[in-house]
Amino acid sequence: MKYYLTTPIYYVNAAPHIGHAYTTIAANTIKRWKRMQGYDVVLTSGTDEHGQKIERAAAAAGKTPQQFTDIISAEFQRQWEILGLGIDRFQRTTAANHAAQVQDLFRRCLDNGYIYKGSYSGQYCVFDELYVNDAKAGDPCPECGRPTETVSEENYYFKLSAFQQKLLDLYEKHPDFICPETRRNEVLAFVKQGLSDLSISRTTIKWGIPVPNEDKHVFYVWFDALTAYMSAVAGENLWPADLHLIGKEIVRFHAIYWPAFLMAADLPLPKQIFAHGWLLFENDKMSKSRGNIVRATPIHTVLGTDALRYFLMREVVFGQDGSFSYDALVGRYNSDLANGLGNLASRTLAMIHQYRNGVIPACDGNQQIAQSVQEITAIVMECLDRFEFSKALEGVWSVIGAVDKYIVEQAPWKLAKGGDPEAKRLDEVLYTAAEALRIVTATLAPMLPESAAKIWAQLGFATPLDAVKTADLHWGHLQGGQKLGLAGAVFPRADVKASIEKMMELEKSEVARQMELLGQKPQPDPVAAAAVTASGSPVITIDDFGKVDLRVGLVKDAAAVKGSDKLLHLHVDIGEAEPRSIMAGIAGAYKPEALVGRKVVIVANLAPRKLRGIESQGMIVAASREGDVPVLASFLEDVPVGARLK
Ligand code: MSP
């Protein structure tokens, strides 16, 4: 039985971060779970490397698109290796095997009469690679808010309009095609409104897969990218995919365009699309412009990958948005992993080492505990089948809680002092704890593979945890007489402050390393330096702003500067012993006499410099658009001289 699942093919315009890791970790969890159920699982990830967005990112980095994409694609592969995410096929859209697949899909759709030539004249969003039909020049993109650009070009069109009913039939016949329900409803509503034909080629871009028999056309990135799911497993009998795992923002492409392309080409459709929610950083969208991007590798180095996996799977309800913060991450690590699971494992194993010489006693275990573990484990398995990871983990932790309570109630340390008469009861307690720990560990393997493998080895199993199947999750499989392995702490307690500082420090060096790979100079504060606002200016911190000393000043006198038609020389009182001498390029907008007695704003801590031989001890603040005359900043209410603007 095969199970083929995919992550999105990530854009290479930016290096991988925790958001990409989130999807890929979830995919790896599902892979492990399906494997436990007996499937032969293949997981594909990859990089989406064509299009104008990438072309421009490469140019900005001073690289050719190929050099640039090679670097970032390798970063994604490296990232998944470091995190141990078991990617079986990594498909790059610039790989030779892929172009042929895209061209083949095109030919099939063309031969079946679903492609025609047309033209488009109007607004285009480069970021989303999207035609914005009803927009006027300068209008923002409805998806991302960035300004659209005016284009006029000939295109190949895909007859998406012919697929409205076919898609609605598909969603009806396969209610699980789009999950969760909220996403399915969104797609249904969208398709019911009617579908417009879709342009699938571009002539304004060079960096793409050429359309057969055309010199100017390359494929639209989504026609190209979606096909990567097939290229990755071409000739392997793995298509159709059983699951496309994606983030909620790309549902439309996967649930509407993709099945329509495949239907038009007479190719089998994927079985399911699951769209998870957004991972926010402290409730804010993570983005380069906000400078709040978190990378996964520093977390891996400081707390281990399982800490990140646990946090993401437990804290965020899969399908909904969730928030990441370092505090919450370390908090969960200490309370649930170090104290919860780690503590159960270490106390159980330590007692068996101490009271039974490291050999698991033969026994059936406590039947009440056995039954409750069986029941909860069955529920946990159902949750995993529905990708309800958070609920599944809650279930496992309720077992951990119940066993902890049982141990405290039975007080094995007292039984151990009771000698032979209590030996049987002590055996029962030890076996019960060990068997519960075995089941908990095996159930957690898809979510916490590294730590579960460690506990597994400490329980003394010679067979690897990866070989465990769901049938082994039944009570009683643990054999008495098994010798435990070497004990050791699986989740050492983390010092909150020190570990957060370390992760943040590593985050900075990771950004610097990536900038260096791209031939860019590391900045003093790379996180802030990498960030720009929507209008293109760099994002600064409040501390940065605080460095600028803006003061209210009163113009005492103003005079023209000999030989300059732009400059005026002013003396401005900002409440200091002497008025400041300030040169200002406002002669085109203000007569000197009109300025005297006026309140203005000056930058008071600018390093002094000489202009036309006169020292300027500050700068006057004025607003202007490119080419317009400057307008001095002023106040409606009265404000005292020397007041600081903050
Ligand atoms: N290249 C397209 C996908 C083509 S698939 C045929 C693309 N790439 S992307 O680099 O922007 O990756 C988007 C995906 O990365 C999301 O759908 C999601 O899986 C993951 N995430 C990136 N940032 C994320 C968050 N902040 N939160 C959750 N997932 C996010 O779109």
XYZ file of C-alpha atoms and ligand atoms in Angstrom:
677
model
C 0.000 0.000 0.000
C 1.525 3.309 -1.044
C 0.919 6.727 0.475
C 2.299 9.686 -1.438
C 2.279 13.059 0.264
C 3.749 16.444 -0.537
C 4.642 19.760 1.039
C 4.372 22.904 -1.073
C 7.272 23.552 -3.426
C 8.677 26.565 -1.574
C 9.643 29.829 -3.232
C 13.341 30.556 -3.208
C 12.986 34.323 -2.924
C 13.727 33.971 0.784
C 15.545 31.493 2.961
C 13.560 28.849 4.870
C 11.993 29.842 8.168
C 9.844 28.300 10.871
C 6.672 28.697 8.735
C 8.105 26.439 6.041
C 9.375 24.133 8.763
C 5.869 23.947 10.212
C 4.368 22.398 7.072
C 7.349 20.138 6.544
C 7.361 18.927 10.152
C 3.642 18.179 9.885
C 4.302 16.282 6.652
C 7.046 14.281 8.336
C 4.709 13.506 11.247
C 2.051 12.227 8.846
C 4.680 10.244 6.972
C 5.758 8.522 10.171
C 2.197 7.889 11.255
C 1.228 6.363 7.903
C 4.344 4.226 7.961
C 3.321 2.980 11.375
C 0.012 2.004 9.828
C 1.862 -0.115 7.303
C 1.995 2.163 4.254
C 5.016 2.585 2.008
C 5.234 6.319 2.300
C 6.915 8.753 -0.061
C 7.262 12.404 0.897
C 8.059 15.095 -1.651
C 9.183 18.640 -0.966
C 11.030 21.035 -3.209
C 11.620 24.544 -4.422
C 9.638 26.786 -6.753
C 12.304 28.683 -8.621
C 10.852 30.469 -11.625
C 9.081 33.779 -12.164
C 9.632 37.486 -11.932
C 9.704 37.568 -8.150
C 12.726 35.256 -8.139
C 14.292 37.036 -11.119
C 14.139 40.312 -9.185
C 15.323 38.816 -5.898
C 18.337 37.396 -7.757
C 19.079 40.738 -9.399
C 18.836 42.488 -6.027
C 21.418 40.033 -4.675
C 23.660 40.638 -7.697
C 23.343 37.039 -8.865
C 22.030 35.287 -11.943
C 18.700 33.575 -11.276
C 20.400 30.184 -11.520
C 23.142 31.090 -9.027
C 20.594 32.567 -6.674
C 18.167 29.652 -6.836
C 20.997 27.132 -6.419
C 21.973 28.798 -3.151
C 18.503 29.111 -1.656
C 17.317 25.717 -2.847
C 20.361 24.147 -1.173
C 19.407 26.040 2.007
C 15.980 24.391 1.992
C 17.489 20.945 1.469
C 20.047 21.556 4.202
C 17.323 22.751 6.557
C 15.201 19.617 6.081
C 18.264 17.433 6.618
C 19.246 19.207 9.828
C 15.710 18.835 11.135
C 15.631 15.163 10.065
C 12.473 15.537 8.026
C 13.022 12.518 5.781
C 12.310 14.111 2.407
C 12.283 11.271 -0.110
C 12.111 13.384 -3.258
C 13.257 16.975 -3.432
C 11.952 18.494 -6.644
C 13.403 21.702 -8.013
C 11.351 23.370 -10.700
C 14.592 24.235 -12.519
C 15.522 20.543 -12.779
C 15.578 19.056 -16.275
C 13.064 16.293 -15.491
C 10.480 18.889 -14.524
C 10.334 21.015 -17.701
C 9.357 17.973 -19.744
C 6.528 17.201 -17.328
C 5.127 20.747 -17.508
C 5.314 20.783 -21.285
C 3.582 17.427 -21.400
C 0.747 18.672 -19.199
C 0.382 21.682 -21.489
C 0.252 19.526 -24.635
C -2.372 17.265 -23.124
C -4.586 20.211 -22.158
C -4.023 21.781 -25.596
C -4.851 18.558 -27.449
C -8.052 18.234 -25.424
C -9.107 21.743 -26.467
C -8.694 23.469 -23.080
C -6.012 25.971 -24.084
C -6.272 28.964 -26.453
C -4.269 32.085 -27.269
C -5.492 35.501 -26.088
C -4.096 38.746 -24.750
C -4.164 40.770 -21.544
C -3.778 44.435 -20.995
C -4.054 45.755 -17.459
C -2.613 45.533 -13.968
C -0.301 42.807 -12.736
C 1.079 41.957 -9.312
C 4.648 40.719 -9.577
C 4.703 39.444 -6.004
C 1.698 37.174 -6.453
C 2.317 36.652 -10.184
C -1.315 37.621 -10.594
C -3.368 39.566 -13.156
C -5.625 41.964 -11.274
C -8.536 42.259 -13.596
C -10.569 45.300 -12.593
C -7.692 47.366 -11.271
C -6.524 50.758 -12.547
C -2.900 51.837 -12.957
C -1.338 52.250 -9.512
C -4.032 50.243 -7.690
C -2.785 47.870 -5.012
C -2.909 44.094 -5.425
C -6.006 42.695 -3.667
C -3.969 39.774 -2.311
C -0.879 41.463 -0.894
C -1.521 45.217 -1.113
C 1.653 45.913 -3.079
C 1.340 48.305 -6.050
C 0.379 46.603 -9.313
C 2.239 47.206 -12.564
C 0.659 47.867 -15.955
C 1.365 45.171 -18.541
C 0.097 44.305 -21.962
C 0.863 40.886 -23.349
C -0.180 37.925 -25.409
C -0.968 34.825 -23.361
C -2.071 31.270 -23.541
C -5.298 30.848 -21.623
C -6.587 27.807 -19.812
C -10.372 27.321 -20.056
C -10.946 27.265 -16.323
C -14.526 28.411 -16.931
C -15.296 24.996 -18.430
C -14.582 23.319 -15.091
C -17.014 24.957 -12.713
C -19.520 22.114 -12.651
C -16.870 19.398 -12.832
C -15.148 20.869 -9.792
C -18.386 21.215 -7.851
C -19.151 17.562 -8.663
C -15.693 16.581 -7.451
C -16.133 18.389 -4.121
C -19.546 16.827 -3.678
C -18.445 13.303 -4.499
C -15.336 13.543 -2.335
C -16.223 15.642 0.687
C -12.712 15.108 2.078
C -11.014 16.453 -1.026
C -10.497 19.808 0.707
C -9.882 19.845 4.454
C -10.636 21.301 6.887
C -14.299 22.162 6.414
C -13.753 25.960 6.562
C -11.419 25.820 3.563
C -13.789 23.565 1.690
C -16.597 26.067 2.224
C -14.439 28.945 1.000
C -13.551 27.079 -2.164
C -17.168 26.032 -2.782
C -18.342 29.623 -2.460
C -15.611 30.824 -4.786
C -16.308 28.262 -7.490
C -20.056 28.815 -7.278
C -19.521 32.475 -8.220
C -18.213 31.317 -11.601
C -14.662 30.900 -12.859
C -12.786 33.044 -15.370
C -10.274 31.574 -17.785
C -6.731 31.669 -16.547
C -3.646 32.974 -18.266
C -0.988 30.259 -18.073
C 1.898 31.867 -19.955
C 3.902 35.062 -19.701
C 5.907 36.928 -22.323
C 7.234 39.584 -19.937
C 9.441 37.100 -18.082
C 12.416 35.099 -19.275
C 13.081 33.042 -16.175
C 10.648 30.186 -16.692
C 9.941 26.980 -18.571
C 9.419 27.681 -22.283
C 6.040 26.937 -23.815
C 6.594 24.372 -26.617
C 7.014 25.897 -30.091
C 7.012 29.484 -28.807
C 10.076 31.655 -28.382
C 8.575 34.330 -26.192
C 6.250 32.472 -23.819
C 7.216 30.884 -20.536
C 4.766 29.135 -18.226
C 2.921 30.923 -15.455
C 4.557 29.910 -12.175
C 1.568 28.020 -10.795
C 1.152 25.896 -13.941
C 4.841 25.128 -13.528
C 4.964 24.671 -9.734
C 1.931 22.428 -9.197
C 3.247 20.015 -11.796
C 6.342 19.487 -9.628
C 4.255 17.116 -7.507
C 4.117 14.812 -10.513
C 7.672 15.366 -11.764
C 9.014 14.233 -8.404
C 7.579 10.747 -8.848
C 7.415 10.431 -12.642
C 7.550 6.799 -13.754
C 7.174 5.491 -10.203
C 3.565 4.477 -9.975
C 3.001 6.865 -7.103
C 0.687 9.368 -8.755
C -1.971 10.424 -7.769
C -0.846 11.970 -4.515
C -2.763 10.884 -1.455
C -2.223 14.208 0.256
C -1.072 17.716 -0.609
C -0.273 19.477 2.639
C -0.312 23.255 2.245
C -0.845 26.544 4.060
C -4.277 28.150 3.834
C -3.175 30.952 1.481
C -2.618 28.625 -1.461
C -5.813 26.602 -1.260
C -7.306 28.112 -4.399
C -4.376 27.052 -6.553
C -4.474 23.515 -5.210
C -8.202 22.939 -4.918
C -9.342 24.717 -8.096
C -6.574 25.187 -10.667
C -4.717 21.961 -10.035
C -7.636 19.523 -10.333
C -8.884 21.503 -13.348
C -5.490 21.202 -15.111
C -5.421 17.489 -14.357
C -8.985 16.905 -15.505
C -8.230 18.791 -18.713
C -5.220 16.542 -19.249
C -7.132 13.333 -18.394
C -4.827 12.647 -15.482
C -5.752 11.265 -12.044
C -6.514 13.789 -9.292
C -4.888 13.975 -5.855
C -7.015 12.415 -3.136
C -6.846 15.154 -0.548
C -5.703 18.688 0.079
C -5.233 19.705 3.680
C -4.641 23.389 4.372
C -3.288 24.300 7.773
C -3.401 27.766 9.300
C -0.778 30.423 9.692
C 1.951 30.389 12.222
C 2.213 33.884 13.652
C 5.033 35.361 15.684
C 3.616 36.673 18.947
C 0.266 37.036 17.156
C 1.753 39.032 14.279
C 2.196 37.835 10.738
C 5.785 36.749 10.227
C 7.377 38.693 7.441
C 10.601 40.148 6.238
C 9.153 43.639 6.415
C 8.285 43.231 10.102
C 11.715 41.781 10.778
C 10.146 39.051 12.925
C 11.094 35.941 11.023
C 12.137 33.008 13.180
C 14.306 30.231 11.855
C 14.097 26.628 12.978
C 17.777 25.742 13.243
C 18.573 27.834 16.358
C 15.724 26.056 18.159
C 17.057 22.729 16.943
C 20.513 23.568 18.316
C 19.388 24.818 21.716
C 16.375 22.640 22.617
C 16.374 19.920 19.948
C 14.070 19.430 16.985
C 11.537 17.547 19.065
C 10.984 20.596 21.237
C 9.970 22.525 18.134
C 7.896 19.638 16.776
C 6.109 19.253 20.081
C 5.416 22.956 20.385
C 4.047 23.269 16.862
C 1.904 20.154 17.038
C 0.626 20.754 20.568
C 0.207 24.518 20.697
C -1.333 25.091 17.277
C -4.613 23.406 16.401
C -3.841 21.952 12.987
C -5.948 23.836 10.482
C -6.154 27.017 12.539
C -3.755 29.918 13.000
C -1.423 29.739 15.969
C 1.228 31.848 17.582
C 4.879 31.159 18.195
C 6.957 32.822 20.870
C 10.243 31.811 22.447
C 8.715 32.107 25.913
C 5.876 29.767 25.085
C 8.279 27.345 23.402
C 10.577 27.061 26.405
C 7.568 27.025 28.740
C 6.053 24.022 26.958
C 9.411 22.311 26.794
C 9.933 22.550 30.523
C 6.402 21.773 31.648
C 5.376 19.061 29.191
C 8.596 17.485 27.998
C 11.067 17.871 30.857
C 8.509 17.542 33.669
C 5.844 15.427 31.986
C 7.228 12.831 29.612
C 10.858 13.128 30.699
C 9.971 12.712 34.326
C 7.768 9.655 33.756
C 10.517 8.012 31.717
C 13.311 8.745 34.159
C 11.443 7.763 37.313
C 10.065 4.547 35.768
C 13.404 3.446 34.409
C 15.270 4.501 37.554
C 12.935 2.401 39.734
C 13.396 -0.679 37.562
C 17.157 -0.182 37.675
C 17.070 0.294 41.401
C 14.539 -2.321 42.524
C 14.839 -4.978 39.827
C 18.404 -4.630 38.679
C 17.355 -3.153 35.351
C 15.164 -6.102 34.348
C 11.471 -5.618 33.568
C 9.417 -7.897 35.828
C 6.992 -10.404 34.256
C 3.417 -9.407 34.992
C 0.132 -8.416 33.317
C 0.074 -4.968 34.847
C -2.709 -3.104 36.538
C -5.891 -3.822 34.616
C -7.523 -0.495 35.283
C -4.546 1.393 33.952
C -4.274 -1.082 31.070
C -7.849 -0.413 30.063
C -7.581 3.337 30.274
C -4.328 3.335 28.266
C -6.017 1.178 25.596
C -9.030 3.450 25.401
C -7.079 6.678 25.226
C -4.608 5.245 22.732
C -7.502 4.283 20.446
C -8.747 7.873 20.590
C -5.247 9.211 19.970
C -4.999 7.013 16.869
C -8.276 8.347 15.534
C -7.026 11.888 16.111
C -3.835 11.156 14.212
C -5.894 9.787 11.334
C -7.703 13.121 11.182
C -4.424 15.089 11.612
C -5.673 16.407 14.952
C -2.206 16.486 16.420
C -2.936 18.764 19.321
C -5.792 16.589 20.544
C -3.703 13.471 20.029
C -0.961 14.919 22.217
C -3.464 15.961 24.849
C -4.597 12.346 24.922
C -1.069 11.013 25.364
C -0.434 13.512 28.144
C -3.555 12.380 29.910
C -2.048 8.879 29.960
C 1.191 10.316 31.338
C -0.810 12.114 34.045
C -2.775 8.975 34.942
C 0.339 6.812 35.225
C 2.119 9.457 37.308
C -0.830 9.535 39.651
C -0.897 5.743 39.835
C 2.802 5.639 40.731
C 2.348 8.204 43.483
C -0.653 6.314 44.883
C 1.135 2.969 44.831
C 4.276 4.489 46.344
C 6.673 1.835 45.003
C 9.446 3.261 47.203
C 7.411 2.056 50.196
C 6.657 -1.306 48.584
C 10.375 -1.770 47.980
C 10.932 -1.524 51.710
C 8.217 -4.124 52.380
C 10.387 -7.052 51.245
C 8.974 -10.297 49.793
C 5.309 -9.811 50.801
C 5.147 -6.670 48.657
C 7.291 -7.991 45.791
C 4.358 -8.939 43.571
C 2.710 -5.544 43.999
C 5.979 -3.826 43.260
C 6.346 -5.944 40.107
C 2.894 -4.855 39.043
C 3.612 -1.173 39.561
C 6.904 -1.379 37.711
C 5.491 -3.364 34.807
C 2.457 -1.075 34.540
C 4.614 2.030 34.416
C 7.028 0.480 31.908
C 4.289 -0.847 29.630
C 2.452 2.476 29.690
C 5.753 4.203 28.918
C 6.327 1.806 25.997
C 2.899 2.565 24.508
C 3.234 6.305 25.097
C 6.681 6.306 23.512
C 5.598 4.356 20.441
C 2.488 6.511 19.985
C 4.616 9.632 20.210
C 7.167 8.416 17.675
C 5.562 10.236 14.707
C 5.550 13.518 16.633
C 8.771 13.205 18.687
C 10.924 10.776 16.711
C 14.326 11.559 18.232
C 13.356 11.563 21.870
C 10.986 8.631 21.493
C 13.866 6.637 19.969
C 16.032 7.509 22.975
C 13.401 6.360 25.480
C 12.837 3.263 23.345
C 16.502 2.344 23.585
C 16.469 3.037 27.335
C 13.550 0.616 27.648
C 15.944 -1.953 26.216
C 14.409 -2.625 22.796
C 16.839 -3.887 20.213
C 14.462 -3.370 17.279
C 14.308 0.234 16.082
C 11.296 2.319 16.932
C 10.754 2.973 13.212
C 9.817 -0.666 12.785
C 6.950 -0.429 15.288
C 3.466 -0.729 13.785
C 0.101 0.323 15.170
C -0.686 -3.293 16.073
C 2.148 -3.093 18.628
C 0.340 -0.377 20.541
C -1.697 -2.954 22.468
C -1.256 -3.498 26.158
C 0.833 -6.494 27.129
C 3.390 -6.579 24.326
C 6.167 -5.750 26.745
C 7.910 -8.953 27.788
C 9.026 -9.560 31.347
C 12.739 -10.294 31.543
C 13.717 -7.535 29.112
C 16.912 -5.837 30.211
C 16.789 -2.046 30.173
C 19.276 -0.019 28.172
C 21.461 2.734 29.546
C 19.569 5.484 31.346
C 20.055 9.181 30.544
C 18.105 12.443 30.629
C 16.073 12.888 27.438
C 14.808 16.402 28.120
C 17.207 18.238 30.411
C 15.488 21.241 31.978
C 16.088 24.467 30.094
C 17.036 27.745 31.730
C 14.414 30.051 30.232
C 16.456 33.231 29.957
C 19.699 31.625 28.852
C 18.096 29.417 26.228
C 16.070 32.262 24.716
C 19.169 34.453 24.555
C 21.111 31.670 22.902
C 18.382 31.072 20.293
C 18.219 34.756 19.463
C 21.968 34.969 19.153
C 22.034 31.938 16.833
C 19.188 33.463 14.843
C 21.407 36.464 14.144
C 24.374 34.397 13.074
C 22.100 32.272 10.871
C 20.868 35.395 9.079
C 24.438 36.612 8.696
C 25.506 33.243 7.290
C 22.700 33.292 4.748
C 23.531 36.856 3.716
C 27.122 35.870 3.215
C 26.066 32.949 1.024
C 24.320 35.465 -1.181
C 27.398 37.672 -1.204
C 25.700 40.314 0.937
C 27.484 42.013 3.813
C 26.161 41.093 7.244
C 24.645 44.167 8.870
C 25.136 45.154 12.519
C 21.558 44.089 13.237
C 20.666 41.663 10.468
C 17.056 41.080 11.495
C 16.187 44.747 11.369
C 18.456 45.406 8.426
C 16.836 42.693 6.308
C 13.479 44.307 6.848
C 11.837 47.003 4.753
C 8.367 48.492 4.950
C 5.812 48.273 2.128
C 7.082 51.644 0.903
C 10.616 50.288 0.758
C 12.190 52.025 3.755
C 14.111 49.938 6.276
C 12.275 48.919 9.435
C 13.804 50.441 12.565
C 13.298 49.679 16.205
C 12.013 52.106 18.811
C 15.604 52.302 20.030
C 16.707 53.378 16.562
C 14.048 56.089 16.546
C 15.005 57.159 20.038
C 18.459 58.054 18.763
C 17.046 60.887 16.655
C 16.744 64.077 18.713
C 13.929 66.103 17.113
C 13.331 69.527 18.707
C 10.978 72.422 18.299
C 12.882 75.589 17.417
C 12.114 79.248 16.799
C 13.676 80.913 13.734
C 15.508 84.004 14.965
C 16.845 85.123 11.609
C 17.162 83.850 8.052
C 19.229 84.991 5.104
C 19.975 83.975 1.536
C 23.342 82.304 0.926
C 25.606 83.943 -1.583
C 26.030 81.892 -4.764
C 23.225 79.419 -3.925
C 19.620 79.600 -5.073
C 18.613 76.652 -2.882
C 20.134 77.341 0.526
C 19.068 79.673 3.326
C 21.129 80.298 6.444
C 19.016 80.351 9.630
C 19.607 80.792 13.316
C 17.202 78.673 15.310
C 16.622 78.849 19.038
C 15.993 75.424 20.573
C 16.325 76.557 24.158
C 20.124 76.313 24.292
C 22.514 79.097 25.296
C 23.031 80.061 21.643
C 20.740 79.636 18.638
C 21.856 76.954 16.198
C 23.307 77.874 12.839
C 21.422 75.807 10.294
C 21.689 75.610 6.527
C 18.434 74.552 4.854
C 17.679 73.799 1.186
C 14.358 75.639 1.241
C 15.129 78.870 -0.640
C 12.904 77.754 -3.528
C 9.918 77.473 -1.206
C 10.324 80.200 1.458
C 11.437 83.813 1.509
C 13.882 84.426 4.414
C 11.710 87.100 5.991
C 8.670 84.767 6.042
C 10.549 82.387 8.289
C 11.534 84.694 11.103
C 9.404 84.052 14.208
C 8.165 80.728 12.872
C 8.336 77.495 14.868
C 10.052 74.627 13.049
C 11.289 71.121 13.781
C 14.983 70.404 13.650
C 17.131 67.294 13.965
C 19.294 68.468 16.809
C 21.840 65.658 17.058
C 22.980 65.470 13.462
C 26.768 65.602 13.159
C 27.662 69.216 12.181
C 28.965 69.798 8.659
C 30.018 72.750 6.551
C 28.028 73.935 3.554
C 29.421 76.800 1.500
C 31.861 77.435 4.305
C 29.132 77.852 6.949
C 28.695 75.272 9.711
C 25.275 73.667 9.816
C 24.465 72.402 13.323
C 21.294 70.494 12.534
C 18.671 69.967 9.896
C 15.222 71.436 9.397
C 12.442 68.890 8.890
C 10.276 69.413 5.825
C 7.989 67.172 3.794
C 8.040 66.846 0.043
C 7.456 64.370 -2.712
C 10.127 63.809 -5.337
C 10.480 67.064 -7.311
C 7.922 69.000 -5.184
C 8.780 72.081 -3.105
C 9.420 71.277 0.560
C 6.830 72.185 3.215
C 8.132 72.821 6.737
C 6.792 70.649 9.529
C 4.776 72.829 11.911
C 2.154 72.636 14.697
C -1.496 73.598 14.987
C -1.254 74.091 18.751
C 1.369 76.200 20.420
C 4.398 74.266 21.608
C 7.350 75.522 23.650
C 10.768 76.027 22.137
C 13.048 73.075 22.864
C 10.183 70.525 23.181
C 11.249 67.072 21.998
C 9.278 65.124 19.372
C 8.831 61.474 20.387
N 5.708 28.323 -4.253
C 4.436 28.384 -3.671
C 3.849 26.997 -3.495
C 3.765 26.196 -4.748
S 3.168 24.607 -4.419
C 2.968 23.941 -5.889
C 4.511 29.060 -2.327
N 5.711 29.041 -1.732
S 6.055 29.687 -0.313
O 7.464 29.621 -0.145
O 5.457 30.962 -0.193
O 5.488 28.717 0.725
C 4.212 28.832 1.198
C 3.962 27.707 2.168
O 4.943 27.713 3.210
C 2.632 27.861 2.866
O 1.590 27.361 2.084
C 2.896 27.054 4.106
O 2.861 25.711 3.799
C 4.333 27.442 4.444
N 4.410 28.656 5.222
C 5.229 29.725 4.999
N 5.064 30.626 6.001
C 4.158 30.189 6.868
C 3.679 30.628 8.105
N 4.062 31.755 8.654
N 2.791 29.830 8.730
C 2.411 28.624 8.248
N 2.868 28.177 7.097
C 3.642 28.980 6.323
O 3.509 29.525 -1.870
